[in-house]
C-alpha positions as a printed NumPy array, in Angstrom:
array([[ 94.699, 147.224, 164.604],
       [ 94.784, 150.451, 162.78 ],
       [ 92.833, 153.124, 160.948],
       [ 93.1  , 156.452, 159.122],
       [ 92.367, 160.294, 159.425],
       [ 93.791, 163.833, 158.269],
       [ 94.421, 167.77 , 157.85 ],
       [ 95.386, 171.075, 155.981],
       [ 96.451, 174.781, 155.295],
       [ 96.192, 177.681, 152.71 ],
       [ 95.646, 181.399, 151.829],
       [ 93.668, 184.182, 150.245],
       [ 94.32 , 185.824, 146.884],
       [ 93.016, 188.733, 144.807],
       [ 92.562, 191.152, 147.727],
       [ 94.61 , 193.846, 145.962],
       [ 92.278, 194.419, 142.995],
       [ 89.736, 196.753, 144.698],
       [ 92.613, 198.826, 146.091],
       [ 94.155, 199.167, 142.62 ],
       [ 90.821, 200.219, 141.15 ],
       [ 90.357, 202.856, 143.873],
       [ 93.822, 204.286, 143.213],
       [ 93.081, 204.537, 139.493],
       [ 89.804, 206.34 , 140.129],
       [ 91.646, 208.831, 142.336],
       [ 94.249, 209.419, 139.625],
       [ 91.493, 209.86 , 137.056],
       [ 90.046, 212.653, 139.153],
       [ 93.4  , 214.347, 139.741],
       [ 94.988, 214.088, 136.298],
       [ 93.335, 215.159, 133.063],
       [ 96.08 , 214.095, 130.699],
       [ 96.783, 211.562, 128.041],
       [ 98.461, 209.452, 130.713],
       [ 94.998, 208.882, 132.14 ],
       [ 94.109, 206.673, 129.163],
       [ 97.123, 204.526, 129.775],
       [ 95.935, 203.93 , 133.325],
       [ 92.454, 203.072, 132.135],
       [ 93.974, 200.538, 129.756],
       [ 95.79 , 198.984, 132.722],
       [ 92.484, 198.769, 134.591],
       [ 90.921, 196.849, 131.708],
       [ 93.847, 194.452, 131.671],
       [ 93.588, 193.911, 135.439],
       [ 89.854, 193.328, 135.237],
       [ 90.312, 190.882, 132.375],
       [ 92.884, 188.921, 134.401],
       [ 90.575, 188.981, 137.419],
       [ 87.748, 187.598, 135.282],
       [ 89.917, 184.745, 134.015],
       [ 91.123, 183.922, 137.526],
       [ 87.558, 183.922, 138.853],
       [ 86.339, 181.605, 136.095],
       [ 89.247, 179.23 , 136.713],
       [ 88.098, 178.724, 140.3  ],
       [ 91.41 , 179.863, 141.811],
       [ 89.598, 182.426, 143.977],
       [ 87.097, 179.839, 145.137],
       [ 89.843, 177.385, 146.048],
       [ 92.362, 179.718, 147.655],
       [ 90.13 , 182.186, 149.493],
       [ 90.723, 181.845, 153.228],
       [ 87.645, 180.278, 154.804],
       [ 88.842, 179.347, 158.306],
       [ 91.765, 180.362, 160.515],
       [ 92.764, 178.207, 163.488],
       [ 95.28 , 179.694, 165.902],
       [ 96.633, 181.826, 163.077],
       [ 96.896, 178.984, 160.567],
       [ 94.843, 179.729, 157.457],
       [ 92.748, 177.183, 155.599],
       [ 91.54 , 177.758, 152.063],
       [ 87.992, 177.075, 150.95 ],
       [ 89.238, 173.944, 149.161],
       [ 90.899, 172.634, 152.319],
       [ 87.878, 173.349, 154.49 ],
       [ 85.669, 171.715, 151.893],
       [ 87.791, 168.56 , 152.141],
       [ 86.851, 168.199, 155.806],
       [ 83.287, 169.327, 155.279],
       [ 82.794, 166.647, 152.627],
       [ 84.588, 164.111, 154.807],
       [ 82.178, 164.759, 157.689],
       [ 79.1  , 164.963, 155.467],
       [ 79.801, 161.749, 153.557],
       [ 80.676, 159.926, 156.762],
       [ 77.358, 161.063, 158.248],
       [ 75.45 , 159.803, 155.192],
       [ 77.233, 156.452, 155.369],
       [ 76.556, 156.021, 159.088],
       [ 72.9  , 157.017, 158.805],
       [ 72.042, 155.649, 155.367],
       [ 68.823, 154.019, 156.586],
       [ 67.57 , 157.111, 158.39 ],
       [ 68.342, 160.005, 156.027],
       [ 64.742, 160.632, 154.934],
       [ 63.559, 160.033, 158.502],
       [ 65.956, 162.771, 159.64 ],
       [ 64.508, 165.12 , 157.039],
       [ 67.789, 165.564, 155.157],
       [ 67.518, 166.168, 151.4  ],
       [ 70.808, 165.075, 149.847],
       [ 69.85 , 166.502, 146.447],
       [ 69.958, 170.129, 147.594],
       [ 72.307, 172.444, 149.49 ],
       [ 72.472, 171.949, 153.246],
       [ 72.695, 175.715, 153.679],
       [ 68.962, 175.958, 152.999],
       [ 67.899, 173.047, 155.23 ],
       [ 67.117, 173.058, 158.933],
       [ 67.246, 170.195, 161.406],
       [ 63.804, 168.82 , 162.299],
       [ 62.637, 167.735, 165.743],
       [ 63.411, 164.063, 165.122],
       [ 66.973, 164.728, 164.023],
       [ 67.498, 167.253, 166.815],
       [ 66.433, 164.696, 169.408],
       [ 68.647, 161.944, 167.972],
       [ 71.752, 164.109, 167.58 ],
       [ 71.38 , 166.285, 170.655],
       [ 71.321, 169.567, 168.741],
       [ 68.901, 172.485, 168.52 ],
       [ 65.826, 172.067, 166.356],
       [ 65.73 , 174.568, 163.498],
       [ 69.499, 174.944, 163.317],
       [ 71.169, 174.592, 159.931],
       [ 72.327, 171.234, 158.604],
       [ 75.255, 173.051, 157.007],
       [ 76.286, 174.551, 160.358],
       [ 76.052, 171.126, 161.985],
       [ 78.369, 169.557, 159.409],
       [ 80.642, 172.603, 159.419],
       [ 81.016, 172.587, 163.211],
       [ 82.085, 168.943, 163.081],
       [ 84.459, 169.629, 160.187],
       [ 86.138, 172.498, 162.043],
       [ 86.412, 170.356, 165.161],
       [ 88.117, 167.665, 163.061],
       [ 90.449, 170.229, 161.492],
       [ 91.352, 171.713, 164.87 ],
       [ 92.014, 168.338, 166.45 ],
       [ 94.271, 167.279, 163.599],
       [ 96.196, 170.55 , 163.558],
       [ 96.797, 170.493, 167.303],
       [ 97.573, 166.774, 167.271],
       [100.236, 167.165, 164.606],
       [101.697, 170.108, 166.489],
       [101.933, 167.89 , 169.564],
       [103.58 , 165.132, 167.509],
       [106.161, 167.604, 166.187],
       [106.881, 168.98 , 169.67 ],
       [107.355, 165.432, 170.931],
       [109.699, 164.589, 168.083],
       [107.424, 161.748, 167.023],
       [108.656, 159.825, 163.977],
       [105.946, 158.56 , 161.656],
       [106.518, 154.971, 160.526],
       [107.069, 154.128, 156.849],
       [103.601, 152.536, 156.812],
       [101.991, 155.994, 156.883],
       [103.688, 156.982, 153.643],
       [102.854, 153.599, 152.139],
       [ 99.192, 153.979, 153.024],
       [ 99.188, 157.495, 151.603],
       [100.736, 156.308, 148.341],
       [ 98.218, 153.468, 148.051],
       [ 95.374, 155.932, 148.634],
       [ 96.608, 158.239, 145.896],
       [ 97.193, 155.332, 143.509],
       [ 93.632, 154.139, 144.146],
       [ 92.361, 157.647, 143.418],
       [ 94.193, 157.732, 140.094],
       [ 92.901, 154.275, 139.176],
       [ 89.314, 155.323, 139.979],
       [ 89.671, 158.49 , 137.92 ],
       [ 91.126, 156.618, 134.949],
       [ 88.391, 153.966, 135.029],
       [ 85.839, 156.803, 135.007],
       [ 87.493, 158.368, 131.975],
       [ 88.402, 161.554, 133.85 ],
       [ 91.467, 163.428, 135.026],
       [ 92.143, 163.188, 138.754],
       [ 91.092, 166.813, 139.317],
       [ 87.864, 166.358, 137.346],
       [ 87.078, 163.174, 139.257],
       [ 87.69 , 164.879, 142.612],
       [ 85.594, 167.883, 141.655],
       [ 82.715, 165.663, 140.609],
       [ 82.812, 163.805, 143.917],
       [ 84.049, 166.411, 146.419],
       [ 83.045, 169.747, 144.939],
       [ 84.393, 172.208, 142.373],
       [ 87.166, 173.573, 144.635],
       [ 88.955, 170.247, 145.11 ],
       [ 92.318, 169.513, 143.471],
       [ 94.679, 166.558, 143.58 ],
       [ 97.238, 168.637, 145.51 ],
       [ 94.793, 169.753, 148.207],
       [ 93.3  , 166.269, 148.482],
       [ 96.713, 164.635, 148.789],
       [ 97.915, 167.086, 151.449],
       [ 94.87 , 166.497, 153.599],
       [ 94.903, 162.709, 153.205],
       [ 98.514, 162.636, 154.406],
       [ 97.69 , 164.796, 157.42 ],
       [ 94.719, 162.594, 158.292],
       [ 96.888, 159.483, 158.145],
       [ 99.632, 161.099, 160.206],
       [ 97.214, 162.264, 162.869],
       [ 95.521, 158.86 , 163.052],
       [ 98.874, 157.128, 163.441],
       [ 99.917, 159.501, 166.224],
       [ 96.537, 159.176, 167.977],
       [ 96.743, 155.377, 167.797],
       [100.287, 155.461, 169.15 ],
       [ 99.115, 157.666, 172.018],
       [ 96.342, 155.222, 172.927],
       [ 98.6  , 152.177, 172.603],
       [101.075, 153.689, 175.067],
       [ 98.41 , 153.794, 177.766],
       [ 98.789, 150.846, 180.124],
       [ 96.942, 149.825, 183.268],
       [ 97.806, 147.755, 186.313],
       [ 95.889, 144.625, 187.301],
       [ 94.366, 146.612, 190.15 ],
       [ 93.12 , 149.344, 187.811],
       [ 91.591, 146.8  , 185.444],
       [ 89.879, 144.989, 188.297],
       [ 88.51 , 148.247, 189.686],
       [ 87.088, 149.245, 186.299],
       [ 85.537, 145.805, 185.867],
       [ 83.9  , 145.824, 189.285],
       [ 82.453, 149.288, 188.602],
       [ 80.509, 147.983, 185.598],
       [ 80.316, 144.196, 185.585],
       [ 77.269, 144.071, 183.298],
       [ 79.254, 145.618, 180.461],
       [ 82.011, 142.999, 180.593],
       [ 80.209, 139.845, 181.728],
       [ 78.758, 137.266, 179.354],
       [ 75.737, 135.08 , 180.088],
       [ 75.207, 131.446, 179.152],
       [ 71.638, 130.284, 178.539],
       [ 69.319, 128.152, 176.424],
       [ 66.076, 129.475, 175.051],
       [ 63.216, 128.695, 172.723],
       [ 61.612, 131.482, 170.707],
       [ 57.934, 130.974, 169.962],
       [ 56.688, 133.193, 167.16 ],
       [ 53.529, 135.113, 167.881],
       [ 53.252, 136.786, 164.484],
       [ 49.853, 136.527, 162.829],
       [ 49.748, 134.628, 159.542],
       [ 48.416, 136.348, 156.433],
       [ 44.885, 135.417, 155.389],
       [ 44.391, 133.715, 152.005],
       [ 41.326, 132.876, 149.93 ],
       [ 40.442, 129.531, 148.344],
       [ 42.833, 130.222, 145.467],
       [ 45.742, 130.999, 147.768],
       [ 45.662, 134.75 , 147.168],
       [ 46.426, 137.032, 150.123],
       [ 43.331, 138.754, 151.46 ],
       [ 43.633, 142.219, 152.956],
       [ 41.847, 142.073, 156.328],
       [ 40.073, 144.977, 158.003],
       [ 41.766, 146.803, 160.884],
       [ 39.518, 144.981, 163.35 ],
       [ 40.346, 141.603, 161.796],
       [ 44.05 , 142.432, 161.838],
       [ 44.053, 143.292, 165.54 ],
       [ 42.026, 140.215, 166.359],
       [ 44.422, 138.002, 164.391],
       [ 47.423, 139.514, 166.158],
       [ 45.87 , 138.996, 169.583],
       [ 44.925, 135.397, 168.759],
       [ 48.423, 134.611, 167.447],
       [ 50.038, 135.993, 170.603],
       [ 47.693, 134.013, 172.825],
       [ 48.542, 130.849, 170.926],
       [ 52.264, 131.598, 171.224],
       [ 51.926, 132.203, 174.955],
       [ 50.075, 128.914, 175.418],
       [ 52.771, 127.106, 173.413],
       [ 55.508, 128.666, 175.556],
       [ 53.732, 127.483, 178.702],
       [ 53.481, 123.962, 177.273],
       [ 57.204, 123.971, 176.451],
       [ 58.137, 125.121, 179.961],
       [ 55.89 , 122.478, 181.493],
       [ 57.508, 119.797, 179.327],
       [ 60.967, 120.994, 180.384],
       [ 59.972, 120.845, 184.056],
       [ 58.879, 117.242, 183.496],
       [ 62.44 , 116.31 , 182.573],
       [ 62.75 , 116.849, 178.819],
       [ 65.371, 119.06 , 177.134],
       [ 64.407, 122.368, 175.587],
       [ 66.034, 121.385, 172.31 ],
       [ 64.007, 118.205, 171.938],
       [ 60.789, 119.936, 172.957],
       [ 61.2  , 122.775, 170.451],
       [ 61.338, 120.243, 167.612],
       [ 57.697, 119.375, 168.251],
       [ 56.406, 122.855, 167.44 ],
       [ 56.404, 124.474, 164.006],
       [ 56.692, 128.01 , 165.369],
       [ 59.316, 127.252, 168.02 ],
       [ 63.077, 127.642, 167.452],
       [ 65.788, 126.499, 169.874],
       [ 68.981, 128.47 , 170.611],
       [ 71.967, 127.939, 172.9  ],
       [ 74.51 , 130.694, 173.556],
       [ 77.398, 131.098, 175.968],
       [ 78.281, 134.737, 175.29 ],
       [ 75.121, 136.814, 175.572],
       [ 75.835, 140.471, 176.344],
       [ 73.829, 142.881, 178.425],
       [ 71.336, 145.341, 176.992],
       [ 68.557, 147.321, 178.594],
       [ 65.616, 145.187, 177.528],
       [ 63.459, 142.281, 178.643],
       [ 66.017, 139.563, 177.939],
       [ 69.077, 141.571, 178.953],
       [ 67.621, 142.605, 182.289],
       [ 66.468, 139.068, 183.073],
       [ 69.816, 137.467, 182.246],
       [ 71.862, 140.047, 184.135],
       [ 69.685, 140.304, 187.224],
       [ 72.095, 139.84 , 190.153],
       [ 69.629, 137.403, 191.7  ],
       [ 69.747, 135.072, 188.666],
       [ 71.098, 131.567, 189.367],
       [ 71.815, 128.376, 187.436],
       [ 68.627, 126.558, 186.451],
       [ 66.296, 129.568, 186.595],
       [ 63.552, 129.486, 183.965],
       [ 61.167, 132.154, 182.748],
       [ 58.707, 132.936, 179.967],
       [ 59.651, 136.337, 178.551],
       [ 57.407, 138.423, 176.3  ],
       [ 59.466, 140.15 , 173.603],
       [ 57.396, 142.005, 171.014],
       [ 55.128, 139.512, 169.285],
       [ 57.216, 136.549, 170.502],
       [ 57.602, 134.567, 173.703],
       [ 60.962, 133.277, 174.936],
       [ 61.237, 130.214, 177.155],
       [ 64.525, 130.891, 178.903],
       [ 66.828, 128.589, 180.871],
       [ 69.682, 130.42 , 182.623],
       [ 73.032, 128.729, 183.248],
       [ 75.691, 131.227, 184.259],
       [ 77.073, 134.75 , 184.085],
       [ 80.652, 135.908, 184.44 ],
       [ 83.659, 137.405, 182.766],
       [ 85.619, 135.592, 180.058],
       [ 88.955, 134.436, 181.424],
       [ 90.406, 132.82 , 178.303],
       [ 93.523, 134.505, 176.868],
       [ 93.18 , 136.662, 173.769],
       [ 95.792, 136.181, 171.062],
       [ 98.119, 138.321, 168.953],
       [ 98.592, 137.197, 165.357],
       [100.001, 138.4  , 162.06 ],
       [ 98.57 , 137.315, 158.739],
       [ 98.96 , 137.899, 155.014],
       [ 95.752, 137.698, 152.986],
       [ 96.041, 136.503, 149.411],
       [ 92.765, 136.993, 147.578],
       [ 91.9  , 135.112, 144.366],
       [ 92.185, 137.059, 141.122],
       [ 88.982, 138.255, 139.47 ],
       [ 87.67 , 135.719, 136.982],
       [ 86.363, 136.256, 133.46 ],
       [ 83.08 , 134.405, 134.004],
       [ 79.979, 135.595, 135.836],
       [ 78.145, 133.462, 138.365],
       [ 75.754, 131.226, 136.482],
       [ 77.968, 131.018, 133.4  ],
       [ 79.135, 127.627, 132.222],
       [ 82.535, 126.899, 133.724],
       [ 82.181, 129.503, 136.462],
       [ 82.696, 127.038, 139.335],
       [ 85.728, 125.459, 137.662],
       [ 87.287, 128.884, 137.108],
       [ 86.689, 129.869, 140.734],
       [ 88.281, 126.644, 141.923],
       [ 91.363, 127.363, 139.815],
       [ 91.608, 130.96 , 141.048],
       [ 91.343, 129.853, 144.676],
       [ 93.993, 127.204, 144.09 ],
       [ 96.302, 129.837, 142.582],
       [ 95.808, 132.064, 145.652],
       [ 96.618, 129.09 , 147.883],
       [ 99.767, 128.372, 145.89 ],
       [100.914, 131.974, 146.225],
       [100.276, 131.845, 150.005],
       [102.388, 128.681, 150.239],
       [105.186, 130.356, 148.281],
       [105.161, 133.379, 150.597],
       [105.317, 131.157, 153.681],
       [108.2  , 129.21 , 152.138],
       [109.969, 132.475, 151.303],
       [109.648, 133.595, 154.924],
       [110.931, 130.295, 156.29 ],
       [113.94 , 130.336, 153.961],
       [114.895, 133.848, 155.064],
       [115.417, 135.352, 158.517],
       [112.066, 133.883, 159.643],
       [111.529, 136.679, 162.167],
       [108.429, 138.623, 163.116],
       [109.88 , 141.691, 161.387],
       [110.49 , 139.803, 158.137],
       [106.923, 138.467, 158.26 ],
       [105.649, 142.031, 158.747],
       [107.617, 143.141, 155.682],
       [106.082, 140.388, 153.567],
       [102.639, 141.42 , 154.817],
       [103.263, 145.001, 153.732],
       [104.336, 143.821, 150.277],
       [101.695, 141.158, 149.644],
       [ 98.618, 141.31 , 151.87 ],
       [ 95.232, 142.417, 150.543],
       [ 94.079, 143.127, 154.104],
       [ 94.154, 146.633, 155.615],
       [ 96.274, 145.326, 158.478],
       [ 99.246, 145.189, 156.083],
       [100.171, 148.726, 157.155],
       [100.743, 147.281, 160.634],
       [102.658, 144.319, 159.249],
       [ 99.519, 142.176, 159.275],
       [ 99.237, 142.491, 163.049],
       [ 96.042, 142.021, 165.035],
       [ 96.299, 142.176, 168.821],
       [ 94.016, 140.88 , 171.554],
       [ 91.872, 138.922, 169.158],
       [ 88.822, 137.434, 170.881],
       [ 86.892, 134.26 , 170.106],
       [ 84.276, 134.751, 167.426],
       [ 85.911, 137.956, 166.137],
       [ 86.933, 136.39 , 162.823],
       [ 85.376, 133.884, 160.427],
       [ 85.226, 130.295, 161.632],
       [ 88.354, 128.87 , 159.945],
       [ 90.487, 131.844, 160.996],
       [ 89.088, 131.704, 164.539],
       [ 89.646, 127.955, 164.868],
       [ 93.314, 128.259, 163.874],
       [ 93.944, 131.093, 166.338],
       [ 92.279, 129.319, 169.252],
       [ 93.437, 125.784, 168.599],
       [ 94.26 , 124.362, 172.037],
       [ 97.689, 123.254, 170.811],
       [ 98.629, 126.681, 169.432],
       [101.996, 128.01 , 170.632],
       [104.232, 131.035, 170.015],
       [105.894, 131.011, 166.6  ],
       [103.4  , 128.674, 164.925],
       [102.731, 129.363, 161.245],
       [100.288, 127.938, 158.752],
       [ 97.836, 128.652, 155.961],
       [ 94.1  , 129.035, 156.444],
       [ 91.553, 129.166, 153.636],
       [ 88.436, 131.289, 154.154],
       [ 85.81 , 132.903, 151.955],
       [ 88.177, 135.892, 151.676],
       [ 91.094, 133.906, 150.293],
       [ 94.185, 132.178, 151.694],
       [ 95.758, 133.555, 154.875],
       [ 99.418, 133.041, 155.742],
       [ 99.242, 132.867, 159.537],
       [101.825, 133.614, 162.214],
       [100.964, 133.154, 165.885],
       [102.692, 135.916, 167.873],
       [101.497, 134.874, 171.317],
       [ 98.856, 134.997, 174.02 ],
       [ 97.717, 138.311, 175.457],
       [ 95.372, 139.605, 178.183],
       [ 92.31 , 137.651, 179.334],
       [ 89.308, 138.562, 177.194],
       [ 87.599, 140.565, 179.944],
       [ 90.796, 142.509, 180.731],
       [ 91.372, 143.206, 177.032],
       [ 87.856, 144.66 , 176.786],
       [ 88.355, 146.821, 179.893],
       [ 91.751, 148.007, 178.62 ],
       [ 90.265, 148.947, 175.257],
       [ 87.498, 150.979, 176.912],
       [ 89.922, 152.757, 179.256],
       [ 92.254, 153.588, 176.377],
       [ 89.38 , 154.829, 174.233],
       [ 88.074, 157.042, 177.023],
       [ 91.508, 158.497, 177.791],
       [ 92.289, 159.037, 174.104],
       [ 88.936, 160.768, 173.601],
       [ 89.639, 163.109, 176.512],
       [ 93.113, 163.783, 175.104],
       [ 91.657, 164.496, 171.66 ],
       [ 89.021, 166.836, 173.108],
       [ 91.618, 168.705, 175.147],
       [ 93.696, 169.305, 172.007],
       [ 91.088, 171.622, 170.508],
       [ 89.525, 173.106, 173.642],
       [ 91.181, 176.522, 173.652],
       [ 91.86 , 176.982, 169.956],
       [ 91.053, 180.359, 168.397],
       [ 88.853, 179.604, 165.389],
       [ 87.763, 182.318, 162.963],
       [ 85.559, 181.938, 159.887],
       [ 85.737, 184.233, 156.86 ],
       [ 82.352, 185.061, 155.332],
       [ 83.901, 185.465, 151.897],
       [ 85.827, 182.181, 151.889],
       [ 82.942, 180.234, 153.435],
       [ 80.798, 181.05 , 150.372],
       [ 82.783, 178.425, 148.497],
       [ 82.392, 175.653, 151.086],
       [ 79.6  , 173.112, 150.898]])
């Protein structure tokens, strides 16, 4: 499994102009000669050059905005990280932006964090949204700088995949710019602010990718003994256990009221509350009938079929959460055969508990090469669309078969498979040679999952699997940790890596320049 992240550096310019102007004024006062006019002419030339430089945005881009342990970052470089943090925040909170009181159409420098946002994010109410984003950007910059310094001190060698991922990123940027009818710089400036350039963007993308690779390598090197894994599991069994149970959900939602013509009628507040209460009472009575029928010897599944508002479910991998159902399932006193009627919002659950425990099955390590169908010329709904899609999928399958045959006719090693993945796969895992480790049941789509966890699967098996994503050339690397141990290991690695990352930037000396910061955001 992999990912991506990055960094930067730069300087100030144009700091000599005021000094030159002051010197000229002094000379003007001291010398009343024809030479004075020559100096004045020089001043005009200097000022004209300064004006051109200012209009070109060079000052905005190169002015030092932040210094971290003596390393200077230009406004353009800082803006790269600021925009990275800001856009990531918008993506992660897309459904809550207005709720948080954030106006994306205006500068964050003039917006303060409201009480709701402050409570959710753990920051001070009334503080600036710009400062919030900037603090996170500087933290990211510091972590990357210190991480890359650590990698250099260690003599860490970045794999070729980092450069390949960087090149693909830059190629994608150029393709996006061309399709938009813009130069790369114009495209970047439209999307990331007027200070951004292709050079600055590329430098920071490479640093992000290098840091992410080094951070992943650090985490992957962390290993734990069986005793350590068992201790961590026992300290928090609810997090790692899964529960098996059957349940019927009885809807208690009130139906909308309609008139004789079938039109929805808007009820009064009193009528609405009364309808809700009546619907819940009916649902509760239905749940009690279902439980009684189960106690008389019938199955929950067969009983649920007799009620329009009842739906049957059966799951073997329920996880814990702090709520009505979660707390009932993971109560230490729970035993096989326990039943209960649980009120959850407007619904009632008729629950039948079976078991709780950790998943002992072995996770698997696999490599794959995803071949996606080409884009067709017809839109869905057009005549011939289905036939075209069938042909495109068949072509993708044929290409997958050719790649598998190519591998088999060559060295047929894991390394040669990884190379083919890098060259051909449409999946992001190609930068890791198509590798996915400690894959758990249900992690992937059904066809992919079924191939990985086929009971007859053995090391070295290969094959082709067709899914909604395309055709996958599969290579079974081997079995790995039990599912519960893989989950514990992942959490321990994540915690240790987070502490390592935090420690990187703890004692850094960070300075902000008021002048350079004017051009950030």
